[in-house]
Amino acid sequence: MDYEFRRNTLDDSFHAELPMGHEALGRWLIDELGTDHAEIDNVLTHLQTVMEQGGEWNRAGKVFHLQLTQEEALVQANVLIEGYEEEMPESDFHAYEEESVSLCGPEDLAVLLEAWQDFIRRYGR
């Protein structure tokens, strides 16, 4: 999976851009984990446990929900889980949904999280 991390030196904000189909994963990094090293470590610990022992782990966030299994890591907007699609026209909802759900392998997520943590350590305050 390709990704690009950037830091805006004017406001010290961090940005993660991922390719089409993985936009939600980039937004999840920023909105849910940000520069919180302890929370990144927490997710990495649970991810490693799930990859080694199986089972499932869920992390509900303010905007996005993460679901981990041995086979996949699913990030989706909370509004998709809570059933808000009825409030949006079908065509608008489909476009929104494509940008609000990302699916990847757990190994890919681990690589992404480790790279993100390395980036924010290197370029953070």
JSON list of C-alpha atoms in Angstrom, two decimals:
[
{"chain": "A", "resi": 1, "resn": "MET", "atom": "CA", "xyz": [0.00, 0.00, 0.00]},
{"chain": "A", "resi": 2, "resn": "ASP", "atom": "CA", "xyz": [1.34, 3.42, -0.96]},
{"chain": "A", "resi": 3, "resn": "TYR", "atom": "CA", "xyz": [1.10, 6.38, 1.37]},
{"chain": "A", "resi": 4, "resn": "GLU", "atom": "CA", "xyz": [2.51, 9.84, 1.81]},
{"chain": "A", "resi": 5, "resn": "PHE", "atom": "CA", "xyz": [2.93, 11.64, 5.11]},
{"chain": "A", "resi": 6, "resn": "ARG", "atom": "CA", "xyz": [3.40, 15.38, 5.42]},
{"chain": "A", "resi": 7, "resn": "ARG", "atom": "CA", "xyz": [3.77, 17.94, 8.16]},
{"chain": "A", "resi": 8, "resn": "ASN", "atom": "CA", "xyz": [2.58, 21.50, 7.74]},
{"chain": "A", "resi": 9, "resn": "THR", "atom": "CA", "xyz": [5.26, 23.61, 9.40]},
{"chain": "A", "resi": 10, "resn": "LEU", "atom": "CA", "xyz": [2.97, 26.65, 9.62]},
{"chain": "A", "resi": 11, "resn": "ASP", "atom": "CA", "xyz": [0.47, 25.05, 11.98]},
{"chain": "A", "resi": 12, "resn": "ASP", "atom": "CA", "xyz": [2.34, 21.86, 13.01]},
{"chain": "A", "resi": 13, "resn": "SER", "atom": "CA", "xyz": [-0.43, 19.67, 11.61]},
{"chain": "A", "resi": 14, "resn": "PHE", "atom": "CA", "xyz": [0.22, 16.23, 10.18]},
{"chain": "A", "resi": 15, "resn": "HIS", "atom": "CA", "xyz": [-1.38, 14.76, 7.07]},
{"chain": "A", "resi": 16, "resn": "ALA", "atom": "CA", "xyz": [-1.60, 11.23, 5.69]},
{"chain": "A", "resi": 17, "resn": "GLU", "atom": "CA", "xyz": [-2.59, 10.63, 2.08]},
{"chain": "A", "resi": 18, "resn": "LEU", "atom": "CA", "xyz": [-3.42, 7.15, 0.89]},
{"chain": "A", "resi": 19, "resn": "PRO", "atom": "CA", "xyz": [-4.58, 5.97, -2.54]},
{"chain": "A", "resi": 20, "resn": "MET", "atom": "CA", "xyz": [-8.18, 5.67, -3.68]},
{"chain": "A", "resi": 21, "resn": "GLY", "atom": "CA", "xyz": [-9.97, 3.02, -1.69]},
{"chain": "A", "resi": 22, "resn": "HIS", "atom": "CA", "xyz": [-7.83, 3.73, 1.37]},
{"chain": "A", "resi": 23, "resn": "GLU", "atom": "CA", "xyz": [-8.75, 7.36, 2.02]},
{"chain": "A", "resi": 24, "resn": "ALA", "atom": "CA", "xyz": [-10.63, 6.43, 5.19]},
{"chain": "A", "resi": 25, "resn": "LEU", "atom": "CA", "xyz": [-7.49, 4.82, 6.57]},
{"chain": "A", "resi": 26, "resn": "GLY", "atom": "CA", "xyz": [-5.60, 8.09, 6.16]},
{"chain": "A", "resi": 27, "resn": "ARG", "atom": "CA", "xyz": [-8.39, 10.05, 7.80]},
{"chain": "A", "resi": 28, "resn": "TRP", "atom": "CA", "xyz": [-8.52, 7.48, 10.62]},
{"chain": "A", "resi": 29, "resn": "LEU", "atom": "CA", "xyz": [-4.80, 7.98, 11.28]},
{"chain": "A", "resi": 30, "resn": "ILE", "atom": "CA", "xyz": [-5.28, 11.73, 11.60]},
{"chain": "A", "resi": 31, "resn": "ASP", "atom": "CA", "xyz": [-8.70, 11.87, 13.29]},
{"chain": "A", "resi": 32, "resn": "GLU", "atom": "CA", "xyz": [-8.39, 8.96, 15.70]},
{"chain": "A", "resi": 33, "resn": "LEU", "atom": "CA", "xyz": [-4.69, 8.43, 16.42]},
{"chain": "A", "resi": 34, "resn": "GLY", "atom": "CA", "xyz": [-3.02, 11.67, 15.45]},
{"chain": "A", "resi": 35, "resn": "THR", "atom": "CA", "xyz": [0.28, 12.01, 17.26]},
{"chain": "A", "resi": 36, "resn": "ASP", "atom": "CA", "xyz": [-0.75, 9.97, 20.31]},
{"chain": "A", "resi": 37, "resn": "HIS", "atom": "CA", "xyz": [2.14, 7.49, 20.58]},
{"chain": "A", "resi": 38, "resn": "ALA", "atom": "CA", "xyz": [0.51, 5.60, 23.44]},
{"chain": "A", "resi": 39, "resn": "GLU", "atom": "CA", "xyz": [-2.65, 4.99, 21.41]},
{"chain": "A", "resi": 40, "resn": "ILE", "atom": "CA", "xyz": [-0.65, 3.94, 18.36]},
{"chain": "A", "resi": 41, "resn": "ASP", "atom": "CA", "xyz": [1.24, 1.48, 20.57]},
{"chain": "A", "resi": 42, "resn": "ASN", "atom": "CA", "xyz": [-2.09, 0.23, 21.93]},
{"chain": "A", "resi": 43, "resn": "VAL", "atom": "CA", "xyz": [-3.44, -0.47, 18.45]},
{"chain": "A", "resi": 44, "resn": "LEU", "atom": "CA", "xyz": [-0.16, -2.12, 17.40]},
{"chain": "A", "resi": 45, "resn": "THR", "atom": "CA", "xyz": [-0.25, -4.36, 20.49]},
{"chain": "A", "resi": 46, "resn": "HIS", "atom": "CA", "xyz": [-3.82, -5.48, 19.80]},
{"chain": "A", "resi": 47, "resn": "LEU", "atom": "CA", "xyz": [-3.03, -5.91, 16.12]},
{"chain": "A", "resi": 48, "resn": "GLN", "atom": "CA", "xyz": [-0.09, -8.18, 16.94]},
{"chain": "A", "resi": 49, "resn": "THR", "atom": "CA", "xyz": [-2.23, -10.23, 19.34]},
{"chain": "A", "resi": 50, "resn": "VAL", "atom": "CA", "xyz": [-4.98, -10.70, 16.77]},
{"chain": "A", "resi": 51, "resn": "MET", "atom": "CA", "xyz": [-2.48, -11.67, 14.05]},
{"chain": "A", "resi": 52, "resn": "GLU", "atom": "CA", "xyz": [-0.82, -14.24, 16.32]},
{"chain": "A", "resi": 53, "resn": "GLN", "atom": "CA", "xyz": [-3.77, -15.63, 18.28]},
{"chain": "A", "resi": 54, "resn": "GLY", "atom": "CA", "xyz": [-6.80, -14.91, 16.12]},
{"chain": "A", "resi": 55, "resn": "GLY", "atom": "CA", "xyz": [-10.04, -13.50, 17.36]},
{"chain": "A", "resi": 56, "resn": "GLU", "atom": "CA", "xyz": [-11.31, -10.01, 16.78]},
{"chain": "A", "resi": 57, "resn": "TRP", "atom": "CA", "xyz": [-10.62, -6.58, 18.26]},
{"chain": "A", "resi": 58, "resn": "ASN", "atom": "CA", "xyz": [-12.66, -3.42, 17.80]},
{"chain": "A", "resi": 59, "resn": "ARG", "atom": "CA", "xyz": [-11.79, 0.17, 18.54]},
{"chain": "A", "resi": 60, "resn": "ALA", "atom": "CA", "xyz": [-14.61, 2.68, 18.40]},
{"chain": "A", "resi": 61, "resn": "GLY", "atom": "CA", "xyz": [-13.46, 6.22, 17.82]},
{"chain": "A", "resi": 62, "resn": "LYS", "atom": "CA", "xyz": [-15.01, 9.65, 17.55]},
{"chain": "A", "resi": 63, "resn": "VAL", "atom": "CA", "xyz": [-15.39, 9.46, 13.75]},
{"chain": "A", "resi": 64, "resn": "PHE", "atom": "CA", "xyz": [-14.16, 6.02, 12.68]},
{"chain": "A", "resi": 65, "resn": "HIS", "atom": "CA", "xyz": [-14.40, 2.43, 13.88]},
{"chain": "A", "resi": 66, "resn": "LEU", "atom": "CA", "xyz": [-11.54, -0.08, 13.50]},
{"chain": "A", "resi": 67, "resn": "GLN", "atom": "CA", "xyz": [-12.25, -3.81, 13.33]},
{"chain": "A", "resi": 68, "resn": "LEU", "atom": "CA", "xyz": [-9.31, -6.23, 13.31]},
{"chain": "A", "resi": 69, "resn": "THR", "atom": "CA", "xyz": [-9.28, -9.92, 12.49]},
{"chain": "A", "resi": 70, "resn": "GLN", "atom": "CA", "xyz": [-6.48, -12.23, 11.35]},
{"chain": "A", "resi": 71, "resn": "GLU", "atom": "CA", "xyz": [-7.63, -11.76, 7.77]},
{"chain": "A", "resi": 72, "resn": "GLU", "atom": "CA", "xyz": [-8.39, -8.04, 7.56]},
{"chain": "A", "resi": 73, "resn": "ALA", "atom": "CA", "xyz": [-8.39, -4.60, 9.08]},
{"chain": "A", "resi": 74, "resn": "LEU", "atom": "CA", "xyz": [-11.57, -2.62, 8.40]},
{"chain": "A", "resi": 75, "resn": "VAL", "atom": "CA", "xyz": [-11.86, 1.10, 9.02]},
{"chain": "A", "resi": 76, "resn": "GLN", "atom": "CA", "xyz": [-15.26, 2.67, 8.50]},
{"chain": "A", "resi": 77, "resn": "ALA", "atom": "CA", "xyz": [-17.01, 5.86, 9.45]},
{"chain": "A", "resi": 78, "resn": "ASN", "atom": "CA", "xyz": [-19.25, 5.53, 12.48]},
{"chain": "A", "resi": 79, "resn": "VAL", "atom": "CA", "xyz": [-22.20, 6.92, 10.52]},
{"chain": "A", "resi": 80, "resn": "LEU", "atom": "CA", "xyz": [-22.08, 3.84, 8.29]},
{"chain": "A", "resi": 81, "resn": "ILE", "atom": "CA", "xyz": [-22.35, 1.57, 11.30]},
{"chain": "A", "resi": 82, "resn": "GLU", "atom": "CA", "xyz": [-25.11, 3.61, 12.88]},
{"chain": "A", "resi": 83, "resn": "GLY", "atom": "CA", "xyz": [-27.32, 3.51, 9.78]},
{"chain": "A", "resi": 84, "resn": "TYR", "atom": "CA", "xyz": [-27.42, 7.12, 8.68]},
{"chain": "A", "resi": 85, "resn": "GLU", "atom": "CA", "xyz": [-27.56, 6.14, 5.01]},
{"chain": "A", "resi": 86, "resn": "GLU", "atom": "CA", "xyz": [-31.33, 6.66, 5.04]},
{"chain": "A", "resi": 87, "resn": "GLU", "atom": "CA", "xyz": [-30.82, 10.40, 5.47]},
{"chain": "A", "resi": 88, "resn": "MET", "atom": "CA", "xyz": [-28.70, 10.76, 2.32]},
{"chain": "A", "resi": 89, "resn": "PRO", "atom": "CA", "xyz": [-29.73, 10.32, -1.34]},
{"chain": "A", "resi": 90, "resn": "GLU", "atom": "CA", "xyz": [-28.50, 7.00, -2.80]},
{"chain": "A", "resi": 91, "resn": "SER", "atom": "CA", "xyz": [-26.00, 8.55, -5.24]},
{"chain": "A", "resi": 92, "resn": "ASP", "atom": "CA", "xyz": [-24.50, 10.86, -2.60]},
{"chain": "A", "resi": 93, "resn": "PHE", "atom": "CA", "xyz": [-24.32, 8.03, -0.07]},
{"chain": "A", "resi": 94, "resn": "HIS", "atom": "CA", "xyz": [-22.44, 5.74, -2.48]},
{"chain": "A", "resi": 95, "resn": "ALA", "atom": "CA", "xyz": [-19.77, 8.40, -3.09]},
{"chain": "A", "resi": 96, "resn": "TYR", "atom": "CA", "xyz": [-19.54, 9.10, 0.64]},
{"chain": "A", "resi": 97, "resn": "GLU", "atom": "CA", "xyz": [-19.28, 5.40, 1.46]},
{"chain": "A", "resi": 98, "resn": "GLU", "atom": "CA", "xyz": [-16.35, 4.88, -0.92]},
{"chain": "A", "resi": 99, "resn": "GLU", "atom": "CA", "xyz": [-14.37, 7.52, 0.96]},
{"chain": "A", "resi": 100, "resn": "SER", "atom": "CA", "xyz": [-15.50, 6.31, 4.37]},
{"chain": "A", "resi": 101, "resn": "VAL", "atom": "CA", "xyz": [-14.50, 2.63, 4.27]},
{"chain": "A", "resi": 102, "resn": "SER", "atom": "CA", "xyz": [-11.04, 1.12, 3.91]},
{"chain": "A", "resi": 103, "resn": "LEU", "atom": "CA", "xyz": [-10.04, -2.52, 4.00]},
{"chain": "A", "resi": 104, "resn": "CYS", "atom": "CA", "xyz": [-6.51, -3.90, 4.10]},
{"chain": "A", "resi": 105, "resn": "GLY", "atom": "CA", "xyz": [-4.56, -6.81, 5.48]},
{"chain": "A", "resi": 106, "resn": "PRO", "atom": "CA", "xyz": [-3.42, -6.66, 9.11]},
{"chain": "A", "resi": 107, "resn": "GLU", "atom": "CA", "xyz": [0.22, -6.82, 8.02]},
{"chain": "A", "resi": 108, "resn": "ASP", "atom": "CA", "xyz": [-0.29, -3.77, 5.79]},
{"chain": "A", "resi": 109, "resn": "LEU", "atom": "CA", "xyz": [-1.89, -1.90, 8.68]},
{"chain": "A", "resi": 110, "resn": "ALA", "atom": "CA", "xyz": [1.05, -2.76, 10.95]},
{"chain": "A", "resi": 111, "resn": "VAL", "atom": "CA", "xyz": [3.53, -1.41, 8.37]},
{"chain": "A", "resi": 112, "resn": "LEU", "atom": "CA", "xyz": [1.46, 1.76, 7.96]},
{"chain": "A", "resi": 113, "resn": "LEU", "atom": "CA", "xyz": [1.16, 2.35, 11.73]},
{"chain": "A", "resi": 114, "resn": "GLU", "atom": "CA", "xyz": [4.89, 1.80, 12.30]},
{"chain": "A", "resi": 115, "resn": "ALA", "atom": "CA", "xyz": [5.75, 4.18, 9.44]},
{"chain": "A", "resi": 116, "resn": "TRP", "atom": "CA", "xyz": [3.30, 6.78, 10.80]},
{"chain": "A", "resi": 117, "resn": "GLN", "atom": "CA", "xyz": [4.74, 6.52, 14.29]},
{"chain": "A", "resi": 118, "resn": "ASP", "atom": "CA", "xyz": [8.27, 6.86, 12.93]},
{"chain": "A", "resi": 119, "resn": "PHE", "atom": "CA", "xyz": [7.25, 9.92, 10.90]},
{"chain": "A", "resi": 120, "resn": "ILE", "atom": "CA", "xyz": [5.58, 11.76, 13.78]},
{"chain": "A", "resi": 121, "resn": "ARG", "atom": "CA", "xyz": [8.51, 10.97, 16.07]},
{"chain": "A", "resi": 122, "resn": "ARG", "atom": "CA", "xyz": [10.96, 12.32, 13.55]},
{"chain": "A", "resi": 123, "resn": "TYR", "atom": "CA", "xyz": [9.06, 15.45, 12.59]},
{"chain": "A", "resi": 124, "resn": "GLY", "atom": "CA", "xyz": [7.00, 16.17, 15.71]},
{"chain": "A", "resi": 125, "resn": "ARG", "atom": "CA", "xyz": [7.76, 18.85, 18.23]}
]
